[in-house]
mmCIF file of C-alpha atoms and ligand atoms in Angstrom:
data_model
loop_
_atom_site.group_PDB
_atom_site.id
_atom_site.type_symbol
_atom_site.label_atom_id
_atom_site.label_comp_id
_atom_site.label_asym_id
_atom_site.label_seq_id
_atom_site.Cartn_x
_atom_site.Cartn_y
_atom_site.Cartn_z
ATOM 1 C CA MET A 1 15.452 -4.140 -5.881
ATOM 2 C CA VAL A 2 12.247 -5.335 -7.574
ATOM 3 C CA THR A 3 10.830 -2.823 -10.080
ATOM 4 C CA THR A 4 7.225 -2.877 -11.278
ATOM 5 C CA ASP A 5 8.470 -4.090 -14.694
ATOM 6 C CA SER A 6 10.305 -7.043 -13.211
ATOM 7 C CA PHE A 7 7.470 -7.820 -10.785
ATOM 8 C CA PHE A 8 4.740 -7.752 -13.433
ATOM 9 C CA GLY A 9 6.869 -8.806 -16.415
ATOM 10 C CA GLY A 10 5.644 -5.610 -18.138
ATOM 11 C CA PRO A 11 3.427 -2.714 -17.113
ATOM 12 C CA PRO A 12 0.713 -3.329 -14.441
ATOM 13 C CA GLU A 13 -2.941 -3.024 -15.391
ATOM 14 C CA VAL A 14 -3.749 -0.165 -12.968
ATOM 15 C CA HIS A 15 -2.096 2.233 -10.531
ATOM 16 C CA ALA A 16 -3.852 3.846 -7.579
ATOM 17 C CA SER A 17 -2.750 5.871 -4.578
ATOM 18 C CA ALA A 18 -3.982 7.422 -1.329
ATOM 19 C CA PRO A 19 -2.539 9.821 1.272
ATOM 20 C CA GLY A 20 -1.921 9.441 4.990
ATOM 21 C CA ARG A 21 -3.521 11.963 7.333
ATOM 22 C CA VAL A 22 -2.610 14.491 9.978
ATOM 23 C CA ASN A 23 -5.319 15.194 12.490
ATOM 24 C CA LEU A 24 -5.462 18.910 13.361
ATOM 25 C CA LEU A 25 -8.155 18.675 16.027
ATOM 26 C CA GLY A 26 -10.473 16.000 17.460
ATOM 27 C CA GLU A 27 -8.356 13.261 19.037
ATOM 28 C CA HIS A 28 -9.853 10.100 20.509
ATOM 29 C CA THR A 29 -13.269 11.348 19.474
ATOM 30 C CA ASP A 30 -13.950 9.029 16.521
ATOM 31 C CA TYR A 31 -14.747 5.946 18.602
ATOM 32 C CA ASN A 32 -16.986 8.147 20.770
ATOM 33 C CA ASP A 33 -19.181 8.999 17.742
ATOM 34 C CA GLY A 34 -17.642 12.490 17.749
ATOM 35 C CA PHE A 35 -16.055 15.033 15.432
ATOM 36 C CA MET A 36 -12.609 15.577 13.935
ATOM 37 C CA LEU A 37 -10.654 17.742 11.508
ATOM 38 C CA PRO A 38 -7.840 15.949 9.680
ATOM 39 C CA VAL A 39 -5.969 16.963 6.513
ATOM 40 C CA ALA A 40 -4.321 14.652 3.969
ATOM 41 C CA THR A 41 -0.535 14.309 3.949
ATOM 42 C CA PRO A 42 1.517 15.155 0.855
ATOM 43 C CA GLN A 43 3.062 11.681 1.292
ATOM 44 C CA ARG A 44 1.123 8.886 -0.412
ATOM 45 C CA THR A 45 0.965 5.119 -0.752
ATOM 46 C CA THR A 46 0.885 3.778 -4.312
ATOM 47 C CA VAL A 47 -0.296 0.354 -5.445
ATOM 48 C CA ALA A 48 0.023 -1.283 -8.860
ATOM 49 C CA LEU A 49 -2.212 -4.237 -9.722
ATOM 50 C CA ALA A 50 -2.483 -6.895 -12.414
ATOM 51 C CA ARG A 51 -4.176 -10.245 -12.713
ATOM 52 C CA SER A 52 -1.884 -13.103 -11.734
ATOM 53 C CA ASN A 53 -0.685 -15.590 -14.409
ATOM 54 C CA ASP A 54 -1.533 -18.522 -12.137
ATOM 55 C CA ASP A 55 -3.930 -19.142 -9.259
ATOM 56 C CA HIS A 56 -1.776 -17.536 -6.541
ATOM 57 C CA PHE A 57 -1.753 -14.082 -4.979
ATOM 58 C CA TYR A 58 1.619 -12.292 -5.012
ATOM 59 C CA PHE A 59 2.210 -9.095 -3.019
ATOM 60 C CA TYR A 60 5.449 -7.142 -2.955
ATOM 61 C CA SER A 61 6.276 -4.095 -0.791
ATOM 62 C CA SER A 62 9.126 -2.113 -2.312
ATOM 63 C CA THR A 63 9.313 -0.059 0.909
ATOM 64 C CA LEU A 64 9.935 -3.151 3.041
ATOM 65 C CA ASP A 65 11.464 -5.235 0.221
ATOM 66 C CA ALA A 66 9.164 -8.046 1.357
ATOM 67 C CA ASN A 67 7.116 -10.660 -0.527
ATOM 68 C CA VAL A 68 3.878 -12.422 0.383
ATOM 69 C CA THR A 69 2.510 -15.339 -1.668
ATOM 70 C CA PHE A 70 -0.562 -17.470 -0.986
ATOM 71 C CA ALA A 71 -3.036 -19.753 -2.711
ATOM 72 C CA PRO A 72 -6.697 -18.675 -3.196
ATOM 73 C CA ASN A 73 -7.827 -20.660 -0.163
ATOM 74 C CA GLY A 74 -4.800 -19.530 1.894
ATOM 75 C CA SER A 75 -4.196 -16.219 3.615
ATOM 76 C CA ALA A 76 -1.488 -13.610 4.097
ATOM 77 C CA PRO A 77 0.591 -13.705 7.277
ATOM 78 C CA ALA A 78 0.393 -10.744 9.698
ATOM 79 C CA GLY A 79 2.127 -7.699 8.195
ATOM 80 C CA PHE A 80 1.519 -5.495 5.142
ATOM 81 C CA GLY A 81 -0.085 -8.427 3.290
ATOM 82 C CA SER A 82 -2.922 -8.735 5.800
ATOM 83 C CA TYR A 83 -4.170 -5.199 4.994
ATOM 84 C CA ILE A 84 -4.155 -6.008 1.281
ATOM 85 C CA GLU A 85 -5.795 -9.382 1.733
ATOM 86 C CA GLY A 86 -8.416 -7.784 4.009
ATOM 87 C CA CYS A 87 -9.403 -5.378 1.213
ATOM 88 C CA ILE A 88 -9.660 -8.243 -1.287
ATOM 89 C CA ARG A 89 -11.760 -10.452 1.000
ATOM 90 C CA LEU A 90 -14.124 -7.624 1.924
ATOM 91 C CA VAL A 91 -14.660 -6.723 -1.724
ATOM 92 C CA GLU A 92 -15.402 -10.404 -2.388
ATOM 93 C CA ALA A 93 -17.884 -10.332 0.485
ATOM 94 C CA GLU A 94 -19.635 -7.480 -1.358
ATOM 95 C CA GLY A 95 -20.298 -9.942 -4.182
ATOM 96 C CA VAL A 96 -17.419 -8.965 -6.490
ATOM 97 C CA GLN A 97 -15.344 -11.799 -7.925
ATOM 98 C CA VAL A 98 -11.666 -10.974 -7.408
ATOM 99 C CA PRO A 99 -9.212 -13.004 -9.505
ATOM 100 C CA PRO A 100 -5.766 -13.947 -8.144
ATOM 101 C CA LEU A 101 -3.669 -10.788 -8.327
ATOM 102 C CA ARG A 102 -0.153 -9.446 -8.278
ATOM 103 C CA VAL A 103 0.032 -6.326 -6.095
ATOM 104 C CA TRP A 104 3.051 -4.043 -5.847
ATOM 105 C CA VAL A 105 3.120 -1.446 -3.027
ATOM 106 C CA SER A 106 5.303 1.537 -2.321
ATOM 107 C CA THR A 107 4.879 4.307 0.239
ATOM 108 C CA ASP A 108 6.504 7.464 1.458
ATOM 109 C CA VAL A 109 3.937 7.874 4.270
ATOM 110 C CA PRO A 110 6.054 7.467 7.418
ATOM 111 C CA VAL A 111 5.215 4.213 9.193
ATOM 112 C CA GLY A 112 4.626 4.323 12.966
ATOM 113 C CA SER A 113 4.454 8.117 13.306
ATOM 114 C CA GLY A 114 0.685 8.475 13.657
ATOM 115 C CA LEU A 115 0.160 9.542 10.036
ATOM 116 C CA SER A 116 -1.979 6.505 9.193
ATOM 117 C CA SER A 117 0.170 4.615 6.752
ATOM 118 C CA SER A 118 -2.205 1.680 7.266
ATOM 119 C CA ALA A 119 -5.267 3.650 6.129
ATOM 120 C CA ALA A 120 -3.309 4.919 3.110
ATOM 121 C CA LEU A 121 -2.548 1.306 2.126
ATOM 122 C CA GLU A 122 -6.144 0.150 2.584
ATOM 123 C CA VAL A 123 -7.638 3.083 0.678
ATOM 124 C CA ALA A 124 -5.079 2.833 -2.149
ATOM 125 C CA MET A 125 -5.753 -0.910 -2.448
ATOM 126 C CA LEU A 126 -9.539 -0.499 -2.528
ATOM 127 C CA ARG A 127 -9.185 2.247 -5.143
ATOM 128 C CA GLY A 128 -6.963 -0.075 -7.182
ATOM 129 C CA LEU A 129 -9.512 -2.914 -6.967
ATOM 130 C CA ARG A 130 -12.364 -0.568 -7.904
ATOM 131 C CA GLN A 131 -10.434 0.642 -10.928
ATOM 132 C CA LEU A 132 -9.281 -2.810 -12.054
ATOM 133 C CA LEU A 133 -12.613 -4.568 -11.643
ATOM 134 C CA GLY A 134 -14.962 -1.668 -12.378
ATOM 135 C CA PHE A 135 -17.474 -2.117 -9.531
ATOM 136 C CA GLU A 136 -19.455 0.674 -7.849
ATOM 137 C CA LEU A 137 -18.057 1.863 -4.511
ATOM 138 C CA ASP A 138 -18.503 5.417 -3.259
ATOM 139 C CA ASP A 139 -15.764 7.030 -1.209
ATOM 140 C CA VAL A 140 -17.584 6.772 2.140
ATOM 141 C CA LYS A 141 -18.374 3.073 1.636
ATOM 142 C CA LEU A 142 -14.753 2.629 0.592
ATOM 143 C CA ALA A 143 -13.639 4.186 3.898
ATOM 144 C CA ARG A 144 -15.944 1.831 5.820
ATOM 145 C CA LEU A 145 -14.491 -1.224 4.050
ATOM 146 C CA ALA A 146 -10.970 0.073 4.718
ATOM 147 C CA GLN A 147 -11.802 0.412 8.434
ATOM 148 C CA ARG A 148 -13.155 -3.145 8.463
ATOM 149 C CA ALA A 149 -9.949 -4.402 6.801
ATOM 150 C CA GLU A 150 -8.006 -2.804 9.657
ATOM 151 C CA ILE A 151 -10.266 -4.215 12.377
ATOM 152 C CA GLU A 152 -10.961 -7.689 10.975
ATOM 153 C CA TYR A 153 -7.682 -8.484 9.194
ATOM 154 C CA ALA A 154 -4.976 -6.325 10.809
ATOM 155 C CA ARG A 155 -6.741 -6.754 14.175
ATOM 156 C CA VAL A 156 -6.585 -3.096 15.208
ATOM 157 C CA ASN A 157 -9.778 -1.908 16.864
ATOM 158 C CA CYS A 158 -9.710 1.592 15.289
ATOM 159 C CA GLY A 159 -12.283 4.326 14.695
ATOM 160 C CA ILE A 160 -13.243 5.650 11.241
ATOM 161 C CA MET A 161 -11.188 8.875 11.139
ATOM 162 C CA ASP A 162 -8.083 7.615 9.335
ATOM 163 C CA GLN A 163 -9.890 5.857 6.527
ATOM 164 C CA MET A 164 -12.376 8.737 6.016
ATOM 165 C CA ALA A 165 -9.466 11.186 5.852
ATOM 166 C CA SER A 166 -7.435 9.064 3.462
ATOM 167 C CA SER A 167 -10.460 8.535 1.225
ATOM 168 C CA LEU A 168 -11.931 12.053 1.269
ATOM 169 C CA ALA A 169 -9.489 14.688 2.560
ATOM 170 C CA ASP A 170 -7.065 16.822 0.602
ATOM 171 C CA GLU A 171 -3.882 18.644 1.509
ATOM 172 C CA SER A 172 -5.115 22.214 1.528
ATOM 173 C CA ASN A 173 -8.442 21.747 3.304
ATOM 174 C CA MET A 174 -9.449 20.155 6.571
ATOM 175 C CA LEU A 175 -12.084 17.436 6.383
ATOM 176 C CA PHE A 176 -14.759 17.901 9.031
ATOM 177 C CA ILE A 177 -16.038 14.414 9.917
ATOM 178 C CA ASP A 178 -19.014 13.376 12.012
ATOM 179 C CA ALA A 179 -18.084 9.833 13.029
ATOM 180 C CA ARG A 180 -21.688 8.860 13.811
ATOM 181 C CA THR A 181 -23.371 9.903 10.587
ATOM 182 C CA LEU A 182 -20.236 10.013 8.414
ATOM 183 C CA GLU A 183 -21.391 13.420 7.193
ATOM 184 C CA HIS A 184 -18.333 15.285 6.057
ATOM 185 C CA ARG A 185 -17.310 18.510 4.382
ATOM 186 C CA LEU A 186 -14.112 20.255 3.417
ATOM 187 C CA ALA A 187 -13.280 23.375 5.405
ATOM 188 C CA PRO A 188 -10.369 25.668 4.512
ATOM 189 C CA LEU A 189 -7.402 25.975 6.845
ATOM 190 C CA PRO A 190 -7.475 29.318 8.701
ATOM 191 C CA GLU A 191 -6.428 31.980 6.217
ATOM 192 C CA GLY A 192 -2.705 32.511 5.768
ATOM 193 C CA THR A 193 -1.588 29.385 7.668
ATOM 194 C CA GLU A 194 0.313 26.177 6.980
ATOM 195 C CA ILE A 195 1.188 23.147 9.049
ATOM 196 C CA ILE A 196 4.323 21.564 10.472
ATOM 197 C CA VAL A 197 4.581 17.923 11.526
ATOM 198 C CA ILE A 198 7.578 16.620 13.438
ATOM 199 C CA ASP A 199 8.062 12.999 14.446
ATOM 200 C CA SER A 200 9.282 12.739 18.039
ATOM 201 C CA GLY A 201 11.424 9.701 17.184
ATOM 202 C CA VAL A 202 9.658 7.774 19.957
ATOM 203 C CA ALA A 203 7.903 4.659 18.668
ATOM 204 C CA ARG A 204 4.308 4.257 19.842
ATOM 205 C CA LYS A 205 4.974 1.160 21.888
ATOM 206 C CA LEU A 206 2.019 1.242 24.243
ATOM 207 C CA ALA A 207 -0.354 2.709 21.698
ATOM 208 C CA GLY A 208 -2.260 -0.543 21.109
ATOM 209 C CA SER A 209 -2.881 -1.642 24.679
ATOM 210 C CA LYS A 210 -3.442 1.860 26.087
ATOM 211 C CA TYR A 211 -5.702 2.724 23.155
ATOM 212 C CA ASN A 212 -7.981 -0.178 24.033
ATOM 213 C CA GLU A 213 -7.865 0.795 27.715
ATOM 214 C CA ARG A 214 -9.001 4.342 26.859
ATOM 215 C CA ARG A 215 -11.769 3.031 24.640
ATOM 216 C CA ALA A 216 -13.031 0.880 27.483
ATOM 217 C CA GLU A 217 -12.904 3.817 29.922
ATOM 218 C CA CYS A 218 -14.983 5.913 27.524
ATOM 219 C CA GLY A 219 -17.451 3.087 27.132
ATOM 220 C CA LYS A 220 -18.394 3.125 30.806
ATOM 221 C CA PRO A 221 -20.560 6.292 30.814
ATOM 222 C CA ARG A 222 -22.631 4.731 28.043
ATOM 223 C CA ALA A 223 -24.177 2.504 30.665
ATOM 224 C CA SER A 224 -25.999 5.669 31.762
ATOM 225 C CA SER A 225 -28.640 7.333 29.618
ATOM 226 C CA VAL A 226 -26.280 8.607 26.875
ATOM 227 C CA LYS A 227 -25.529 6.477 23.831
ATOM 228 C CA ALA A 228 -21.998 7.850 23.406
ATOM 229 C CA LEU A 229 -19.930 10.721 24.788
ATOM 230 C CA ARG A 230 -20.774 12.624 21.619
ATOM 231 C CA ASP A 231 -24.259 13.098 23.070
ATOM 232 C CA VAL A 232 -22.955 15.041 26.079
ATOM 233 C CA GLN A 233 -22.854 18.738 25.223
ATOM 234 C CA ASP A 234 -22.482 20.221 28.689
ATOM 235 C CA PRO A 235 -18.936 19.666 30.016
ATOM 236 C CA GLU A 236 -20.228 19.948 33.591
ATOM 237 C CA ALA A 237 -22.392 16.865 33.074
ATOM 238 C CA VAL A 238 -19.406 14.503 33.388
ATOM 239 C CA GLU A 239 -18.010 15.985 36.595
ATOM 240 C CA ALA A 240 -19.858 13.546 38.838
ATOM 241 C CA LEU A 241 -18.334 10.455 37.170
ATOM 242 C CA PRO A 242 -15.776 8.445 39.143
ATOM 243 C CA GLU A 243 -12.080 8.708 38.164
ATOM 244 C CA PRO A 244 -10.579 8.067 35.692
ATOM 245 C CA GLN A 245 -13.786 8.137 33.619
ATOM 246 C CA ARG A 246 -14.428 11.749 34.679
ATOM 247 C CA ARG A 247 -11.206 13.016 33.124
ATOM 248 C CA ARG A 248 -11.460 10.783 30.049
ATOM 249 C CA ALA A 249 -15.018 11.978 29.406
ATOM 250 C CA ARG A 250 -14.034 15.586 30.079
ATOM 251 C CA HIS A 251 -11.426 15.386 27.321
ATOM 252 C CA VAL A 252 -13.819 13.890 24.793
ATOM 253 C CA VAL A 253 -16.695 16.287 25.527
ATOM 254 C CA ARG A 254 -14.471 19.381 25.388
ATOM 255 C CA GLU A 255 -12.530 18.132 22.359
ATOM 256 C CA ASN A 256 -15.781 17.755 20.435
ATOM 257 C CA LEU A 257 -16.711 21.341 21.343
ATOM 258 C CA ARG A 258 -13.287 22.533 20.122
ATOM 259 C CA VAL A 259 -13.766 20.793 16.772
ATOM 260 C CA LEU A 260 -17.257 22.207 16.324
ATOM 261 C CA GLU A 261 -15.992 25.710 17.074
ATOM 262 C CA ALA A 262 -13.005 25.381 14.709
ATOM 263 C CA ALA A 263 -15.121 23.902 11.915
ATOM 264 C CA GLU A 264 -17.337 27.007 11.975
ATOM 265 C CA GLY A 265 -14.327 29.032 10.845
ATOM 266 C CA VAL A 266 -12.237 30.795 13.482
ATOM 267 C CA SER A 267 -9.239 33.104 13.270
ATOM 268 C CA ALA A 268 -5.783 31.571 12.913
ATOM 269 C CA GLU A 269 -4.972 32.692 16.473
ATOM 270 C CA ARG A 270 -8.069 31.041 17.901
ATOM 271 C CA PHE A 271 -7.378 27.848 15.984
ATOM 272 C CA GLY A 272 -3.900 27.784 17.510
ATOM 273 C CA GLU A 273 -5.384 28.242 21.005
ATOM 274 C CA LEU A 274 -7.758 25.348 20.407
ATOM 275 C CA MET A 275 -4.838 23.133 19.360
ATOM 276 C CA ASN A 276 -2.903 24.038 22.503
ATOM 277 C CA ALA A 277 -5.954 23.346 24.661
ATOM 278 C CA SER A 278 -6.366 19.998 22.915
ATOM 279 C CA HIS A 279 -2.793 19.041 23.762
ATOM 280 C CA TYR A 280 -3.147 20.004 27.435
ATOM 281 C CA SER A 281 -6.342 18.004 27.637
ATOM 282 C CA LEU A 282 -4.706 14.948 25.993
ATOM 283 C CA ARG A 283 -1.812 15.316 28.413
ATOM 284 C CA ASP A 284 -3.695 15.953 31.661
ATOM 285 C CA ASP A 285 -7.146 14.424 31.263
ATOM 286 C CA TYR A 286 -6.767 11.728 28.617
ATOM 287 C CA GLU A 287 -3.186 10.919 29.656
ATOM 288 C CA VAL A 288 -1.912 9.815 26.259
ATOM 289 C CA SER A 289 1.048 12.188 25.955
ATOM 290 C CA ILE A 290 4.664 11.467 26.877
ATOM 291 C CA PRO A 291 7.378 13.938 27.973
ATOM 292 C CA GLU A 292 8.979 14.008 24.496
ATOM 293 C CA LEU A 293 5.707 15.101 22.868
ATOM 294 C CA ASP A 294 5.200 17.778 25.540
ATOM 295 C CA VAL A 295 8.733 19.124 24.983
ATOM 296 C CA LEU A 296 8.369 19.100 21.225
ATOM 297 C CA CYS A 297 5.075 21.009 21.409
ATOM 298 C CA GLU A 298 6.623 23.590 23.756
ATOM 299 C CA LEU A 299 9.550 24.074 21.381
ATOM 300 C CA LEU A 300 7.205 24.466 18.427
ATOM 301 C CA ARG A 301 5.085 27.035 20.301
ATOM 302 C CA ALA A 302 8.220 29.045 21.068
ATOM 303 C CA GLN A 303 9.010 29.580 17.363
ATOM 304 C CA GLU A 304 8.155 32.769 15.491
ATOM 305 C CA GLY A 305 4.916 32.426 13.537
ATOM 306 C CA VAL A 306 3.702 29.294 15.358
ATOM 307 C CA LEU A 307 0.100 29.671 16.566
ATOM 308 C CA GLY A 308 -0.423 26.358 18.372
ATOM 309 C CA ALA A 309 0.864 22.794 18.636
ATOM 310 C CA ARG A 310 -0.395 19.442 19.814
ATOM 311 C CA LEU A 311 0.345 15.745 19.604
ATOM 312 C CA THR A 312 -1.419 14.122 16.653
ATOM 313 C CA GLY A 313 -2.817 10.587 16.455
ATOM 314 C CA ALA A 314 -3.267 8.172 19.301
ATOM 315 C CA GLY A 315 -0.302 9.421 21.401
ATOM 316 C CA PHE A 316 2.269 7.474 23.491
ATOM 317 C CA GLY A 317 4.885 8.518 20.902
ATOM 318 C CA GLY A 318 4.581 9.507 17.257
ATOM 319 C CA ALA A 319 4.334 13.056 15.977
ATOM 320 C CA CYS A 320 3.300 16.626 16.876
ATOM 321 C CA VAL A 321 1.459 18.994 14.547
ATOM 322 C CA ALA A 322 1.702 22.787 14.673
ATOM 323 C CA LEU A 323 -0.202 25.532 12.870
ATOM 324 C CA CYS A 324 1.897 28.495 11.787
ATOM 325 C CA ARG A 325 1.640 31.588 9.653
ATOM 326 C CA ALA A 326 2.312 30.934 5.981
ATOM 327 C CA GLY A 327 5.981 31.323 5.135
ATOM 328 C CA HIS A 328 7.220 30.349 8.602
ATOM 329 C CA ALA A 329 6.975 26.551 8.451
ATOM 330 C CA GLN A 330 10.453 25.690 7.143
ATOM 331 C CA GLN A 331 12.275 27.940 9.559
ATOM 332 C CA ALA A 332 10.121 27.150 12.606
ATOM 333 C CA ALA A 333 10.316 23.396 12.003
ATOM 334 C CA ALA A 334 14.089 23.471 11.576
ATOM 335 C CA ALA A 335 14.609 25.561 14.740
ATOM 336 C CA ALA A 336 12.261 23.416 16.878
ATOM 337 C CA LEU A 337 13.870 20.220 15.611
ATOM 338 C CA ALA A 338 17.419 21.453 16.250
ATOM 339 C CA ALA A 339 16.517 22.316 19.847
ATOM 340 C CA TYR A 340 14.651 19.016 20.343
ATOM 341 C CA ASN A 341 17.484 16.863 18.980
ATOM 342 C CA ARG A 342 20.128 18.711 20.999
ATOM 343 C CA ASP A 343 19.625 16.180 23.815
ATOM 344 C CA GLY A 344 20.379 13.233 21.542
ATOM 345 C CA ARG A 345 16.780 12.673 20.481
ATOM 346 C CA GLN A 346 15.975 11.381 17.007
ATOM 347 C CA GLY A 347 13.202 13.728 15.851
ATOM 348 C CA ARG A 348 12.617 14.406 12.165
ATOM 349 C CA ILE A 349 10.519 16.766 10.096
ATOM 350 C CA LEU A 350 7.703 15.072 8.167
ATOM 351 C CA ILE A 351 5.872 18.211 6.924
ATOM 352 C CA PRO A 352 6.919 20.395 5.125
ATOM 353 C CA VAL A 353 8.286 17.374 3.253
ATOM 354 C CA PRO A 354 12.088 17.649 3.432
ATOM 355 C CA THR A 355 13.589 18.202 -0.012
ATOM 356 C CA GLU A 356 17.042 16.551 0.485
HETATM 357 P P1 NG1 B 401 -3.350 6.494 14.831
HETATM 358 O O1 NG1 B 401 -2.636 7.609 15.451
HETATM 359 O O2 NG1 B 401 -3.303 6.493 13.340
HETATM 360 O O3 NG1 B 401 -3.006 5.159 15.418
HETATM 361 C C1 NG1 B 401 -5.611 6.082 16.201
HETATM 362 C C2 NG1 B 401 -6.847 5.438 15.578
HETATM 363 C C3 NG1 B 401 -7.859 6.500 15.115
HETATM 364 C C4 NG1 B 401 -8.159 7.496 16.238
HETATM 365 C C5 NG1 B 401 -6.825 8.053 16.805
HETATM 366 C C6 NG1 B 401 -7.014 8.955 17.996
HETATM 367 C C7 NG1 B 401 -5.897 3.404 14.563
HETATM 368 C C8 NG1 B 401 -5.484 2.739 13.285
HETATM 369 N N1 NG1 B 401 -6.428 4.643 14.425
HETATM 370 O O4 NG1 B 401 -4.924 6.746 15.174
HETATM 371 O O5 NG1 B 401 -9.035 5.863 14.680
HETATM 372 O O6 NG1 B 401 -8.928 6.923 17.250
HETATM 373 O O7 NG1 B 401 -5.961 6.989 17.232
HETATM 374 O O8 NG1 B 401 -7.738 10.094 17.662
HETATM 375 O O9 NG1 B 401 -5.785 2.849 15.645
#
């Protein structure tokens, strides 16, 4: 096991960290210029940075116990190093000279559960670079660079939600985001509520290819007079589209309306209803759910104190999020998980963070 002391030969120059995110409402809306309401996870990714003693870059992930080394004119292979290298190259492209570095990474954000461990790594790394090198970078610009690192270096054609949430959200408030203007504001969770997140134990195998397919399907209506689905306010307006664009557009248009309603401040009960409606729409119209996520949401809804539940993130596996009355999360999560795993499934509670 490599410690920071052994990796750096002493203390690093700076530490920085960033959270993952759980999206409460507004799924598959970010790449349609729409609206969303994520919160930050209690789990975080931490980076430690110091200038290298020679002209090479050295990255170490203590979570993966993996090393990446490359010369200044080289590049990191695909994997955790490509996110870090992407941040470095994009900061260089902003005109900042970045010396060869040693970078140590550790995370307790679950990887592959739809909680955006990749955004947490990008945002933590950019914060670390900003701190080490002392250049100006506001938190929205930082989120934009983090998104570009994901698209251009990790080769994932994502929207801006994850990086905005990791850069600007906190754990006790939702972050309302307008993906077109990047206007954002914190909005409190409905009074007297807390959240549960349970990983279904199903890896998001098709997430990449199906994600791109959905993006393309949403792109089609843009050929008409609207710039993006965000510009359609009347849900009836999409009913004349051919299938499957009609149902894809119906999800996006209605999901945006749900986010706008929730962001105004609604009762806990209404928020729960909006989450349930979001799940049904993702299942039936957007077709990104899988039976395990549907079962897990049903089990969560059946627990005392639970107000609503939905899949969170891109879908095709990953996690479900539920809103429940404060004080009920531990018990409701444990009961839903026990019932879910009874059939040999491998679910696990992510939030509230298990204490062990
Ligand atoms: P996750 O679940 O983190 O893969 C993906 C996109 C988001 C957003 C959601 C769906 C990536 C890295 N992120 O999130 O931008 O479009 O799906 O709402 O692909």
